[in-house]
Amino acid sequence: MRAIHLLFSLIIFILFAFSNISFADSGGPLKPEQAAYDVTYYYLDLSIDPETQTINGSLLCQVTIINPIDVLLLDLDDVFLVTNVDISINNSDFQQTSYSHENELLEINIPEDVDTDDMISCKIYYNGAPRISQGPPWDAGFVWDTTSDGQHWLAVVCQFQGGDIWWPCKDHPSDEPDSMHISLRVPNPLVCVSNGQYLGFVDNGDNTSSYNWFVSVPINNYNVTFYAADFLLIEDEYESTIGNEIPFRFWVLPEDYETAVNYMDVFQQEFDFLEEIYGPLPFGTDKQGWAHAPYLGMEHQSIIAYGHDFTTNSWGYDYIHLHELAHEWWGNLLTAKNWADIWIHEGIATYTEALYVEYLSGMETYFNFMRLHYPGPQMNPLAPYEDMTASDAFDLLEPYNRGACTMHALRYHLGDEQFFEVLKRWAYLDPDDFGNEDGRQCRLVDTEDLKIQAELVTGVDLAPFWSVFLEKLAIHN
Ligand SMILES: [Zn+2]
């Protein structure tokens, strides 16, 4: 999300200082028990009841063992009651197994010895009242909102605390499933929208319907999301710069349908600009989706949250839309494997805004934009090369403007030709391979990876630049 995060962090901090609610923050040092396995697949199957503000269902998790373990350790908020866990090893029949759930950790007993490359599937049944966000999108939790005519308008956000605030997962940015199935049951007439491809809905005959979605590519856990309302759908097909057809889908509240239809030109222009400078939309098979959200915005993969009232700013663009859409490349295609590298997401997304301002209004306006985003002296390195949790990284590093200014400096260090080539190669490593259909371009990276890739593209030794702007020196003058 966006730079006003700091102000909201302060508000949230004050709220929670008085409410004494504990948080399980995403990331930090990877626990050895979680380094010992690789998640390959999640299947989330939930009923969402806005009347009782509860959820009820199951999560199937498939992992490959890297180092032998006797316990499968997942994260899950303590507000939930886990009622049963079934386990299967190497596709054997599922059997019930024991578990413990405390301190926001779910420890599942593996009943027999497992070795490297063994596969474990676990099905966890749970229910409860998820925490409620005190200030979406910055504060993690459910949003149980209503529209102007009193209809339910539901959503969830969890960037800093991670997916474990609503489903059991390995809450660390260094691991993503290869794919994910999401099935969500909501009361009629709500339409429930999520990440990935729409597989259809089933009317359950009890005044609820289940909406099914399949994410065919890797996805980070805080991007897994849903929106439910009495949505109308705006549909289009877009021919990507590499020729494949991408479904454009915008689920919008009925009262704003006409406004949204007319506003699609703004989305389209910003989308075209991003494909031009970074390569094709990375998730061409799934979709380019937007959902009308009861909060400002968030970069939820293939279903961007949009709640910015269809407004452009004085620079002439919709900063929420452009920023969140830029995260499809910087955050979702390329994902920082450690929150300490969050400038890769937020710095480049913010710098994308500068590039768009330049595209719209020229270099002088670009320079004005950069001057206004100068971050001032800082006490911490932008990329500290250490393990950090999400909240620490956002609060201590100020990745938005510092990241953008570092990109600005790198541009003038390398010159335009090499700099823009580096951006393209960071997004798509192989200049002859812009495949965006099967997720093969999705990568987990850190600051050092980007340095090495930039050096390969340019032939320039970037160690001095990295040392000054990213790794060591804290003060930017
Ligand atoms: Zn952002």
XYZ file of C-alpha atoms and ligand atoms in Angstrom:
478
model
C 0.000 0.000 0.000
C 0.862 3.616 0.056
C 2.858 6.222 1.925
C 0.218 7.534 4.292
C 0.813 4.201 5.974
C 2.986 5.929 8.589
C 0.189 8.154 9.850
C -2.172 5.213 10.037
C 0.490 3.124 11.758
C 0.559 5.714 14.490
C -3.234 5.710 14.800
C -3.315 1.916 14.857
C -0.524 1.821 17.421
C -2.470 4.147 19.682
C -5.660 2.116 19.187
C -3.912 -1.091 20.126
C -1.916 0.359 22.966
C -5.291 0.749 24.669
C -7.011 -2.366 23.400
C -4.262 -4.856 24.313
C -4.793 -7.067 21.259
C -1.711 -9.079 20.324
C -0.536 -9.546 16.764
C 1.291 -12.297 14.945
C 3.450 -10.314 12.569
C 4.426 -11.775 9.186
C 8.014 -12.800 8.468
C 11.119 -12.311 10.619
C 13.652 -15.108 11.027
C 12.345 -18.256 9.332
C 11.767 -20.913 11.968
C 13.812 -24.102 11.331
C 10.598 -26.184 11.432
C 9.216 -24.028 8.610
C 12.471 -23.949 6.633
C 12.164 -27.761 6.593
C 9.297 -27.816 4.099
C 8.159 -26.187 0.873
C 4.474 -25.389 0.351
C 3.195 -26.581 -3.021
C -0.587 -26.114 -2.773
C -3.318 -24.643 -0.595
C -7.070 -25.240 -0.884
C -9.086 -22.843 1.248
C -12.761 -23.748 1.688
C -14.727 -21.367 3.931
C -18.234 -20.248 4.787
C -18.427 -16.566 5.625
C -21.380 -15.440 7.741
C -21.784 -11.665 7.993
C -24.683 -11.955 10.474
C -22.525 -13.636 13.143
C -19.256 -12.208 11.756
C -17.718 -15.681 11.808
C -16.020 -18.033 9.376
C -16.088 -21.823 9.313
C -14.316 -24.298 7.044
C -11.045 -25.960 6.200
C -7.630 -25.483 4.684
C -5.842 -28.218 2.772
C -2.090 -27.711 2.715
C 0.336 -29.760 0.621
C 4.066 -29.559 1.294
C 7.281 -31.232 0.185
C 9.733 -32.136 2.928
C 13.188 -30.555 2.640
C 14.574 -31.776 5.976
C 12.982 -34.572 8.020
C 10.567 -33.252 10.668
C 8.098 -34.799 13.062
C 5.864 -31.746 13.366
C 4.348 -29.616 10.620
C 4.349 -26.037 11.918
C 1.825 -23.567 10.505
C 0.656 -20.151 11.690
C -2.949 -19.420 12.684
C -4.499 -16.686 14.786
C -5.504 -17.837 18.284
C -9.004 -16.422 17.812
C -9.882 -19.608 15.901
C -10.846 -22.994 17.256
C -9.219 -25.874 15.361
C -11.649 -28.788 15.557
C -9.849 -31.510 13.611
C -6.711 -32.196 11.547
C -6.342 -35.018 9.014
C -2.999 -35.934 7.470
C -1.803 -37.947 4.473
C 1.791 -38.904 3.704
C 2.738 -39.590 0.090
C -0.910 -39.773 -0.974
C -1.894 -42.396 1.613
C -5.456 -42.269 2.992
C -6.077 -39.317 5.280
C -5.980 -40.145 8.997
C -6.770 -38.029 12.000
C -3.747 -36.686 13.824
C -3.027 -34.759 17.014
C -2.129 -31.091 17.105
C -1.689 -28.142 19.414
C -2.723 -24.561 18.733
C -1.368 -21.821 20.967
C 0.653 -18.627 20.651
C -0.651 -18.337 17.090
C 1.203 -21.496 16.046
C -0.441 -24.688 14.848
C 1.778 -27.728 15.475
C 0.547 -30.795 13.628
C 1.952 -34.146 14.634
C 3.345 -36.185 11.713
C 2.522 -39.746 12.821
C 5.327 -41.539 10.974
C 8.887 -40.816 9.870
C 9.230 -38.672 6.771
C 12.235 -38.087 4.562
C 13.423 -35.487 2.087
C 11.078 -35.196 -0.919
C 8.186 -36.885 0.877
C 4.845 -35.132 0.410
C 2.495 -34.313 3.245
C -1.101 -33.185 2.910
C -2.911 -31.765 5.921
C -6.549 -30.794 6.157
C -7.291 -28.429 9.008
C -10.879 -27.764 10.102
C -11.415 -24.553 12.045
C -13.901 -21.837 12.861
C -14.260 -18.613 14.775
C -14.655 -14.866 14.638
C -11.703 -13.347 12.769
C -10.196 -10.141 14.094
C -11.852 -7.031 12.714
C -9.693 -4.458 10.980
C -9.521 -1.179 12.905
C -8.313 0.705 9.831
C -8.172 -1.134 6.518
C -6.008 -1.630 4.545
C -3.256 -0.978 7.107
C -4.637 -2.856 10.064
C -5.176 -6.554 9.427
C -8.610 -8.069 9.760
C -12.054 -8.527 8.293
C -14.120 -5.623 7.031
C -17.851 -6.148 7.700
C -19.110 -3.052 5.943
C -22.449 -2.114 4.408
C -23.263 -0.206 1.234
C -25.395 2.952 1.141
C -28.540 0.848 0.694
C -27.721 -1.399 3.641
C -26.335 -4.433 1.773
C -23.342 -6.357 3.102
C -19.954 -5.333 1.729
C -17.219 -7.651 2.992
C -13.467 -7.935 2.596
C -10.240 -8.863 4.382
C -6.773 -7.286 4.534
C -3.577 -8.638 6.114
C -0.432 -7.184 4.563
C 1.519 -6.764 7.790
C 0.169 -9.609 9.894
C -0.159 -12.105 7.028
C -2.692 -14.656 5.847
C -2.714 -16.454 9.214
C -5.194 -13.903 10.549
C -7.858 -15.851 8.615
C -6.451 -19.176 7.373
C -3.682 -21.590 8.452
C -0.522 -20.956 6.426
C 3.250 -20.702 6.520
C 3.317 -16.992 7.229
C 6.661 -16.101 5.711
C 7.369 -14.267 2.442
C 10.043 -16.779 1.388
C 7.575 -19.499 0.416
C 4.581 -19.487 -1.899
C 2.350 -22.314 -3.109
C 2.616 -23.177 -6.813
C -1.158 -22.797 -7.045
C -4.177 -22.322 -4.817
C -7.869 -23.120 -4.893
C -10.264 -20.819 -3.040
C -13.911 -21.692 -2.378
C -15.997 -19.190 -0.427
C -19.613 -19.553 0.627
C -21.621 -16.393 1.244
C -25.333 -15.571 1.690
C -27.327 -14.770 -1.450
C -27.377 -12.364 -3.234
C -23.746 -11.539 -2.396
C -21.199 -12.226 -5.109
C -17.836 -13.379 -3.730
C -14.769 -12.406 -5.727
C -11.223 -13.658 -5.203
C -7.807 -14.165 -6.788
C -7.176 -16.131 -9.962
C -9.564 -17.700 -12.439
C -13.293 -17.830 -11.842
C -14.467 -21.454 -11.874
C -18.137 -20.672 -11.304
C -20.550 -20.785 -8.391
C -22.885 -23.325 -6.840
C -26.207 -22.311 -5.310
C -26.345 -24.433 -2.164
C -30.127 -24.250 -1.927
C -30.031 -22.777 1.580
C -29.874 -19.126 0.552
C -26.077 -19.331 0.219
C -23.793 -19.754 -2.796
C -20.201 -20.991 -3.043
C -17.869 -19.127 -5.377
C -14.850 -21.036 -6.696
C -11.532 -19.564 -7.764
C -8.232 -21.054 -8.882
C -4.908 -19.240 -8.716
C -2.782 -21.018 -11.329
C 0.509 -19.368 -10.328
C 2.448 -18.704 -7.100
C 0.882 -16.188 -4.719
C 2.124 -14.638 -1.479
C -0.138 -15.270 1.480
C -1.116 -11.650 2.229
C -2.419 -11.327 -1.330
C -4.974 -14.095 -0.858
C -8.221 -12.236 -0.365
C -11.924 -11.917 -1.068
C -14.575 -9.260 -1.560
C -18.305 -9.920 -1.228
C -21.131 -7.583 -2.147
C -24.067 -7.303 -4.498
C -21.527 -6.651 -7.254
C -22.128 -6.016 -10.932
C -19.422 -7.137 -13.342
C -17.766 -5.059 -16.056
C -16.118 -7.429 -18.554
C -13.649 -6.880 -21.333
C -10.924 -8.825 -23.108
C -7.533 -7.210 -23.553
C -4.866 -8.185 -26.039
C -1.573 -8.140 -24.190
C 1.586 -6.729 -25.738
C 2.698 -10.314 -26.427
C -0.575 -11.178 -28.167
C -2.435 -13.341 -25.644
C -5.894 -12.354 -24.514
C -6.231 -11.282 -20.880
C -9.654 -11.214 -19.188
C -10.341 -7.727 -17.772
C -12.900 -7.974 -14.963
C -14.109 -5.242 -12.600
C -16.655 -6.100 -9.902
C -18.297 -2.891 -8.811
C -21.171 -1.818 -6.539
C -24.403 -1.256 -8.514
C -24.646 2.417 -7.504
C -21.274 3.140 -9.133
C -21.645 0.943 -12.197
C -22.005 3.763 -14.756
C -19.176 5.765 -13.191
C -16.952 2.695 -13.252
C -17.726 1.902 -16.881
C -16.704 5.435 -17.841
C -13.604 5.248 -15.644
C -12.228 2.103 -17.302
C -10.280 4.359 -19.694
C -8.152 5.555 -16.751
C -7.465 1.970 -15.693
C -6.662 1.051 -19.287
C -4.202 3.923 -19.836
C -2.328 3.157 -16.624
C -2.327 -0.540 -17.458
C -0.922 0.118 -20.961
C 1.871 2.253 -19.520
C 2.933 -0.519 -17.118
C 3.025 -3.153 -19.851
C 5.063 -0.769 -21.987
C 7.827 -0.173 -19.449
C 7.895 -3.495 -17.542
C 6.635 -6.131 -19.972
C 3.295 -7.937 -20.129
C 0.965 -8.290 -17.175
C 2.451 -11.265 -15.314
C -0.829 -13.097 -14.679
C -2.312 -13.350 -18.143
C -3.969 -16.730 -17.695
C -5.692 -15.861 -14.436
C -7.038 -12.373 -15.156
C -6.582 -8.672 -14.619
C -9.229 -8.139 -11.975
C -10.373 -5.235 -9.849
C -12.858 -5.276 -7.014
C -14.692 -2.314 -5.555
C -13.307 -2.369 -2.012
C -14.581 -0.880 1.267
C -11.116 0.641 1.783
C -8.615 2.617 -0.307
C -6.632 -0.089 -2.095
C -4.312 -3.096 -1.945
C -2.225 -5.039 -4.435
C -4.128 -8.332 -4.134
C -2.815 -10.474 -6.979
C -5.091 -10.534 -10.051
C -7.866 -8.834 -8.030
C -6.680 -5.335 -7.133
C -8.633 -3.657 -4.347
C -9.944 -0.344 -5.587
C -11.709 2.083 -3.250
C -10.506 5.468 -4.424
C -13.828 6.924 -5.608
C -12.813 7.103 -9.266
C -10.638 10.165 -8.807
C -7.386 11.324 -10.357
C -5.010 13.641 -8.495
C -3.475 17.001 -9.389
C -0.706 15.192 -11.314
C -3.392 13.766 -13.581
C -3.487 10.105 -12.587
C -5.210 7.762 -10.148
C -2.387 7.167 -7.698
C -4.127 4.352 -5.834
C -4.858 2.442 -8.999
C -1.461 2.978 -10.618
C 0.436 2.168 -7.432
C -1.507 -1.019 -6.656
C -1.379 -2.186 -10.269
C 2.406 -1.609 -10.361
C 2.621 -4.176 -7.548
C 1.514 -6.885 -9.992
C 5.083 -6.614 -11.278
C 6.817 -5.304 -8.102
C 5.505 -7.468 -5.298
C 3.549 -10.199 -7.045
C 5.688 -11.183 -10.067
C 8.851 -10.322 -8.137
C 8.354 -10.904 -4.425
C 10.802 -9.918 -1.705
C 11.710 -13.102 0.141
C 12.387 -11.065 3.267
C 10.370 -8.068 4.457
C 13.689 -6.198 4.867
C 13.714 -5.960 1.053
C 10.320 -4.270 0.915
C 11.734 -1.331 -1.082
C 11.509 -3.707 -4.074
C 7.712 -3.591 -3.730
C 7.033 -0.123 -2.407
C 9.991 1.840 -3.744
C 9.569 0.716 -7.331
C 5.762 1.032 -7.165
C 6.162 4.608 -5.933
C 8.810 5.334 -8.552
C 6.391 4.015 -11.180
C 4.183 6.967 -10.254
C 7.091 9.326 -11.002
C 7.621 7.676 -14.375
C 3.943 8.047 -15.183
C 4.020 11.718 -14.231
C 6.984 12.135 -16.587
C 5.057 10.305 -19.316
C 2.027 12.555 -18.825
C 3.721 15.920 -18.303
C 7.432 15.783 -19.073
C 10.754 15.933 -17.248
C 10.247 19.146 -15.284
C 7.110 17.738 -13.709
C 8.968 14.511 -12.991
C 11.661 16.502 -11.158
C 8.975 18.319 -9.166
C 7.434 14.986 -8.235
C 10.792 13.649 -7.055
C 11.534 16.799 -5.027
C 8.198 16.455 -3.271
C 8.966 12.820 -2.475
C 12.425 13.459 -1.056
C 12.460 11.438 2.150
C 14.933 13.521 4.173
C 17.675 12.118 6.410
C 17.124 8.568 7.637
C 18.548 6.577 10.510
C 18.357 3.089 8.994
C 19.732 1.523 5.819
C 17.027 1.092 3.188
C 17.905 -2.610 2.746
C 19.509 -3.736 6.013
C 20.366 -7.277 4.847
C 18.828 -8.845 7.945
C 15.606 -10.658 8.806
C 12.700 -8.345 9.568
C 9.006 -8.669 10.207
C 6.579 -6.818 7.968
C 5.619 -4.143 10.499
C 9.237 -3.455 11.446
C 10.225 -3.148 7.803
C 7.427 -0.722 6.947
C 7.886 1.333 10.104
C 11.695 1.503 10.222
C 12.740 1.567 6.581
C 10.271 4.027 4.999
C 10.498 2.074 1.752
C 8.157 4.214 -0.368
C 9.912 7.518 -0.943
C 13.404 6.266 -0.128
C 12.989 3.404 -2.566
C 11.670 5.775 -5.225
C 14.555 8.207 -4.698
C 17.044 5.342 -4.862
C 15.574 4.344 -8.219
C 15.866 7.976 -9.320
C 19.540 7.946 -8.322
C 20.160 4.619 -10.038
C 18.645 6.026 -13.227
C 21.152 8.873 -13.259
C 23.976 6.542 -12.316
C 23.271 4.223 -15.255
C 21.665 6.517 -17.822
C 18.216 5.994 -19.281
C 19.037 3.259 -21.762
C 20.620 0.912 -19.246
C 18.281 1.832 -16.416
C 15.108 1.008 -18.318
C 16.689 -2.177 -19.607
C 17.438 -3.152 -15.982
C 13.790 -2.569 -15.007
C 12.582 -4.787 -17.831
C 15.125 -7.505 -17.000
C 14.313 -7.414 -13.310
C 10.706 -8.126 -14.248
C 11.437 -10.599 -17.075
C 14.922 -12.097 -16.817
C 15.137 -13.393 -20.361
C 14.692 -10.689 -23.032
C 13.313 -13.348 -25.393
C 10.825 -14.781 -22.922
C 7.877 -12.625 -21.898
C 5.703 -15.627 -21.077
C 2.962 -14.581 -18.699
C 0.740 -17.647 -18.840
C 2.042 -20.190 -16.352
C 3.767 -18.290 -13.562
C 7.247 -19.424 -14.595
C 8.463 -15.844 -14.337
C 7.370 -15.492 -10.682
C 10.455 -15.097 -8.512
C 11.392 -14.638 -4.875
C 14.265 -12.167 -4.712
C 16.259 -10.062 -2.300
C 18.216 -6.842 -2.671
C 21.425 -8.694 -3.490
C 19.704 -10.684 -6.268
C 18.647 -7.436 -7.935
C 22.173 -6.062 -7.699
C 23.615 -9.160 -9.379
C 20.963 -9.086 -12.110
C 21.535 -5.384 -12.767
C 25.292 -5.959 -13.024
C 24.743 -8.759 -15.546
C 22.527 -6.526 -17.673
C 24.749 -3.433 -17.554
C 28.280 -4.710 -16.982
C 28.599 -2.017 -14.315
C 30.018 -2.804 -10.856
C 27.153 -1.684 -8.636
C 28.767 -2.504 -5.276
C 29.593 1.166 -4.509
C 26.077 2.303 -5.418
C 24.433 -0.474 -3.393
C 26.656 0.274 -0.431
C 25.721 3.963 -0.367
C 22.042 3.840 -1.250
C 20.817 0.483 -0.012
C 23.043 -1.564 2.212
C 24.949 0.612 4.626
C 24.689 4.377 4.630
C 21.599 5.497 6.409
C 21.616 9.189 5.605
C 20.563 10.390 2.172
C 21.399 14.022 1.514
Zn 2.291 -0.240 -2.140
